XYZ file of C-alpha atoms in Angstrom:
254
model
C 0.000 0.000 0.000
C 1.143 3.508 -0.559
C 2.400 5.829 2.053
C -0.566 8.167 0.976
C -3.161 8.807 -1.534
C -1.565 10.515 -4.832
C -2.922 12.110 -8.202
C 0.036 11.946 -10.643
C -1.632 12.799 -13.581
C -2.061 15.853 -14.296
C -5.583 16.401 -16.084
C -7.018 13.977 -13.219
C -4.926 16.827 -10.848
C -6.935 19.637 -13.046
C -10.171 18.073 -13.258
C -10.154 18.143 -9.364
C -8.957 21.885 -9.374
C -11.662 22.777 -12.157
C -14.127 21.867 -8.632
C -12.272 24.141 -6.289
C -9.604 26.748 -6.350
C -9.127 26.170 -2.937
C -7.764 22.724 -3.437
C -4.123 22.391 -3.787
C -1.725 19.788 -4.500
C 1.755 18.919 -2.784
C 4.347 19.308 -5.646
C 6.294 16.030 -5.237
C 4.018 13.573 -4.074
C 0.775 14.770 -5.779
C -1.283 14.115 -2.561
C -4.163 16.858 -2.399
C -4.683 19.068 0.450
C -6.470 21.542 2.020
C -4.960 25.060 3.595
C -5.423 26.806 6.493
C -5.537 30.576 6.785
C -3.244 31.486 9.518
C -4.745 32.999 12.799
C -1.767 34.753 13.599
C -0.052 37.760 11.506
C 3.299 37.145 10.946
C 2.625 33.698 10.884
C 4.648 31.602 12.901
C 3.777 28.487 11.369
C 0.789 27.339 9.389
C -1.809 24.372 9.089
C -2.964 22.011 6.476
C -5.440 19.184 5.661
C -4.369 15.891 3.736
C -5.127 12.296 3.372
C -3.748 9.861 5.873
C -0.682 8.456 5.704
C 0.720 5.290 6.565
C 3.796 7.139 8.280
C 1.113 8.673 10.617
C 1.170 5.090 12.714
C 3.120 6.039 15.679
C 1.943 9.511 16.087
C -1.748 7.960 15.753
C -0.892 6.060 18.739
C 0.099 8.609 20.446
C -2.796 10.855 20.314
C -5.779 7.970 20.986
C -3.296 7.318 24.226
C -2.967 10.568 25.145
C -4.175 11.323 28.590
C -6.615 14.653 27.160
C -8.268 12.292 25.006
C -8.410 8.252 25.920
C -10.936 9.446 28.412
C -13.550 10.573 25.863
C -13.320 8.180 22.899
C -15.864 5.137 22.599
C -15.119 2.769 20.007
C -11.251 2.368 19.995
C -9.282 -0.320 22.031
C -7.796 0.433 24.827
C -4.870 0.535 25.081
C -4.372 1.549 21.359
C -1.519 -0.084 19.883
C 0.130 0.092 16.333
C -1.474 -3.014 15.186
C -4.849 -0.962 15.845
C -3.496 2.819 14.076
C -1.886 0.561 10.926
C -5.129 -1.467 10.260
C -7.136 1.803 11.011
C -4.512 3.669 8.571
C -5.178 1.309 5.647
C -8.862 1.359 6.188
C -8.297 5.180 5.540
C -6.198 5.091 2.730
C -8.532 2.991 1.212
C -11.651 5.391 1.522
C -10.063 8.290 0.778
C -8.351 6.622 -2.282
C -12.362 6.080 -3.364
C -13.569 9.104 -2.725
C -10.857 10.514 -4.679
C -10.835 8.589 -7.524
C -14.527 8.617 -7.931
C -13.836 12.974 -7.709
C -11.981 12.598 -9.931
C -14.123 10.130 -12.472
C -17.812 12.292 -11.679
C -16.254 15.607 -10.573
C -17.822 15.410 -7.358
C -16.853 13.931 -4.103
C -18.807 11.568 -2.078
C -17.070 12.276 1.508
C -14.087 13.732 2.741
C -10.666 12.722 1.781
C -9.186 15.040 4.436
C -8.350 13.680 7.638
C -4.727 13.922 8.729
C -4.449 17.567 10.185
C -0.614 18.849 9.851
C 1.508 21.688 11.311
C 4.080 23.248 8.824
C 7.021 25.124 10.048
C 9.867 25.896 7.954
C 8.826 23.248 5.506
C 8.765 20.167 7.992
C 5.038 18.846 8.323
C 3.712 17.428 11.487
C 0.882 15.395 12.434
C -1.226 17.134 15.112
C -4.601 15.244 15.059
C -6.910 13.884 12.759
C -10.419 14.511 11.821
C -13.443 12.356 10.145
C -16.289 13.455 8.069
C -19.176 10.514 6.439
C -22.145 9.972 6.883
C -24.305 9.312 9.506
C -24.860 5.475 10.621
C -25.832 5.351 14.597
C -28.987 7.855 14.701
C -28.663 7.687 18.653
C -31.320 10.458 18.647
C -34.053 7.635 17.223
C -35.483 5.411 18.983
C -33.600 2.068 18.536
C -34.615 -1.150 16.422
C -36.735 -0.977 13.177
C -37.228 3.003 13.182
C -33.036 3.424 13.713
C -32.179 0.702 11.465
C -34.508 1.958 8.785
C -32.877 5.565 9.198
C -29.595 3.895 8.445
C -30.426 2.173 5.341
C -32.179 5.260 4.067
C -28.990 7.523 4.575
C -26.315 5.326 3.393
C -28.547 4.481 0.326
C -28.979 8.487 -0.750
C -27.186 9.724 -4.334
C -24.364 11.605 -3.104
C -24.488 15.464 -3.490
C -28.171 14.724 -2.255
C -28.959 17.649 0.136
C -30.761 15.610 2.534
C -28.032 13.661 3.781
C -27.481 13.518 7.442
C -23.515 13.574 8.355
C -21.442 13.233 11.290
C -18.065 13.663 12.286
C -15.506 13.181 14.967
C -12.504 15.555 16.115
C -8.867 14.907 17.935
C -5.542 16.927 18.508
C -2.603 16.061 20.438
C -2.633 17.795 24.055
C 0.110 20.311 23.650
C -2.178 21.628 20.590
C -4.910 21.789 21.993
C -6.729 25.306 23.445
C -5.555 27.381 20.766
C -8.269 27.912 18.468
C -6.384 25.530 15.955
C -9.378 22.665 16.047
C -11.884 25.439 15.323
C -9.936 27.121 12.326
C -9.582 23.749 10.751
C -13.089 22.681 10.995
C -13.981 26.144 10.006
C -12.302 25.996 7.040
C -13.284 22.502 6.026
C -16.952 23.741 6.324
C -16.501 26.794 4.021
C -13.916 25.392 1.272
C -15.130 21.120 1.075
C -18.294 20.540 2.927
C -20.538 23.068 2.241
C -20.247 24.127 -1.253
C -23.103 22.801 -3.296
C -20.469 21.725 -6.334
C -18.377 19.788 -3.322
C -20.072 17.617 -0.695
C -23.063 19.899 -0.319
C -23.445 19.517 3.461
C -27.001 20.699 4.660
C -27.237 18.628 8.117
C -24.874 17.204 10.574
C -25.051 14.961 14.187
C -22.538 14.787 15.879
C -21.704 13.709 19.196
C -19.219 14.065 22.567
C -19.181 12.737 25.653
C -20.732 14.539 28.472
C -17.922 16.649 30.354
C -16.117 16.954 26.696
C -16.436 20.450 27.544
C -13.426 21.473 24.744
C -15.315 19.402 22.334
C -18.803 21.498 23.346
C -17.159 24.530 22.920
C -15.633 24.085 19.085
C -19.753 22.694 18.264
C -20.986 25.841 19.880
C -18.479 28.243 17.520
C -19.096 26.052 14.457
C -22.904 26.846 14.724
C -23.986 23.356 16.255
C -26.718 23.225 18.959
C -27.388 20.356 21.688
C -30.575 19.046 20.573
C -30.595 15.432 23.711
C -28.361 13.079 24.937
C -27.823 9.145 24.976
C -26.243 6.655 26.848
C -23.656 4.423 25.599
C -23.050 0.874 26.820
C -19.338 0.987 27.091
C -16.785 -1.335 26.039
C -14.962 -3.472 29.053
C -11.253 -2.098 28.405
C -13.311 1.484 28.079
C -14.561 0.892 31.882
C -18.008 -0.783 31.214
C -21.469 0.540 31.990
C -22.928 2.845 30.731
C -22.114 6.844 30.050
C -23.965 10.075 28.841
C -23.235 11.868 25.711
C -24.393 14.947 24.148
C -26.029 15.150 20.553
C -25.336 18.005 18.923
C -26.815 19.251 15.235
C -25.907 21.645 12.758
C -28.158 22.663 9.958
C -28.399 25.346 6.669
């Protein structure tokens, strides 16, 4: 398997661009990426969006570990090891390789390549968190059995572009990055340059979901225009603790 997820030719490359000027492409691997506008003026260092990589493995590890956010994750092992981040890397490689190929075949996307987030300084890139964007497929806010289940097949069956998709996503950034703002300029910028725009993903509703006392997590919903519509209870995993714990649901609509 690659290292990443490349476009070397170049009218594939174009026919991507022709979608978005905002979409750029790294000059010697051909990997696409998103960037984002610095917070900070003279910047200092900057911030982009790419595909996974396979070279992400140990810092992968690192951040589901990682004392600021273990706590508040649901469906990972725990302990997270590099077996887990490799197989979870080439599970990502794979989807974003489909969703861009089939951008590239249809000139629309159908979900979000972008998930590795990366700091730049002086031309070194480093992996700071990571980010996921697909569709809905737990509906905790209906009732569960035939209602929920029906509610999943509907969604997952839906023509992408289709407007009345329901989305959700997921957010995570290494402790000494977090509580600067960055999570909320990245996610701000994914809304207004991939997920909105009616040509791109043509986002129109989104659940999404953190764990009761996330209160970092409630915050960055609250600035991106989400609003806690209920909450849920989870029947945790044994190496997670057991029982059961609260979360919040939160939506976003246009």
């Amino acid at each position: 398997m690659p290292e990443t997820i490349a476009v070397p030719l170049a009218a594939s490359r174009a026919r991507i661009c022709s979608t978005s000027a905002k979409i750029l492409f790294n000059d010697v691997t051909h990997e696409p990426f998103l960037a984002v506008p610095s917070s900070s003026s003279p910047p200092t260092s900057s911030y982009i969006l790419t595909p996974p990589r396979l070279s992400d493995v140990v810092d992968r590890v690192r951040l589901l570990n990682a004392p600021t956010v273990s706590p508040f994750l649901f469906s990972p092992p725990k302990p997270y090891l590099a077996a887990h981040a490799t197989a979870r890397t080439q599970d990502a490689l794979e989807s974003a390789d489909g969703i861009v190929q089939r951008w590239v075949e249809t000139g629309t996307p159908d979900g979000c390549p972008f998930e590795a987030i990366r700091e730049v300084k002086e031309g070194v890139e480093t992996f700071v968190g990571e980010l996921g964007f697909f569709r809905e497929s737990s509906f905790m806010e209906v009732p569960e059995g035939e209602e929920r289940d029906k509610a999943i097949e509907v969604n997952l069956a839906k023509e992408p572009g289709d407007p009345s998709i329901v989305w959700t996503m997921f957010f995570l950034l290494l402790p000494e990055y977090a509580g600067k703002g960055i999570m909320s300029l990245v996610l701000s910028t994914l809304f207004k340059t991939f997920l909105v725009p009616s040509h791109l993903l043509n986002v129109h509703h989104i659940l999404s979901y953190a764990f009761v006392g996330n209160d970092g997590s409630r915050r960055i919903h609250e600035k991106l225009g989400f609003h806690l519509i209920g909450t849920d209870w989870l029947d945790m995993r044994e190496d997670r603790g057991g029982g059961k714990r609260e979360e919040w649901i939160f939506e976003w609509k246009r």
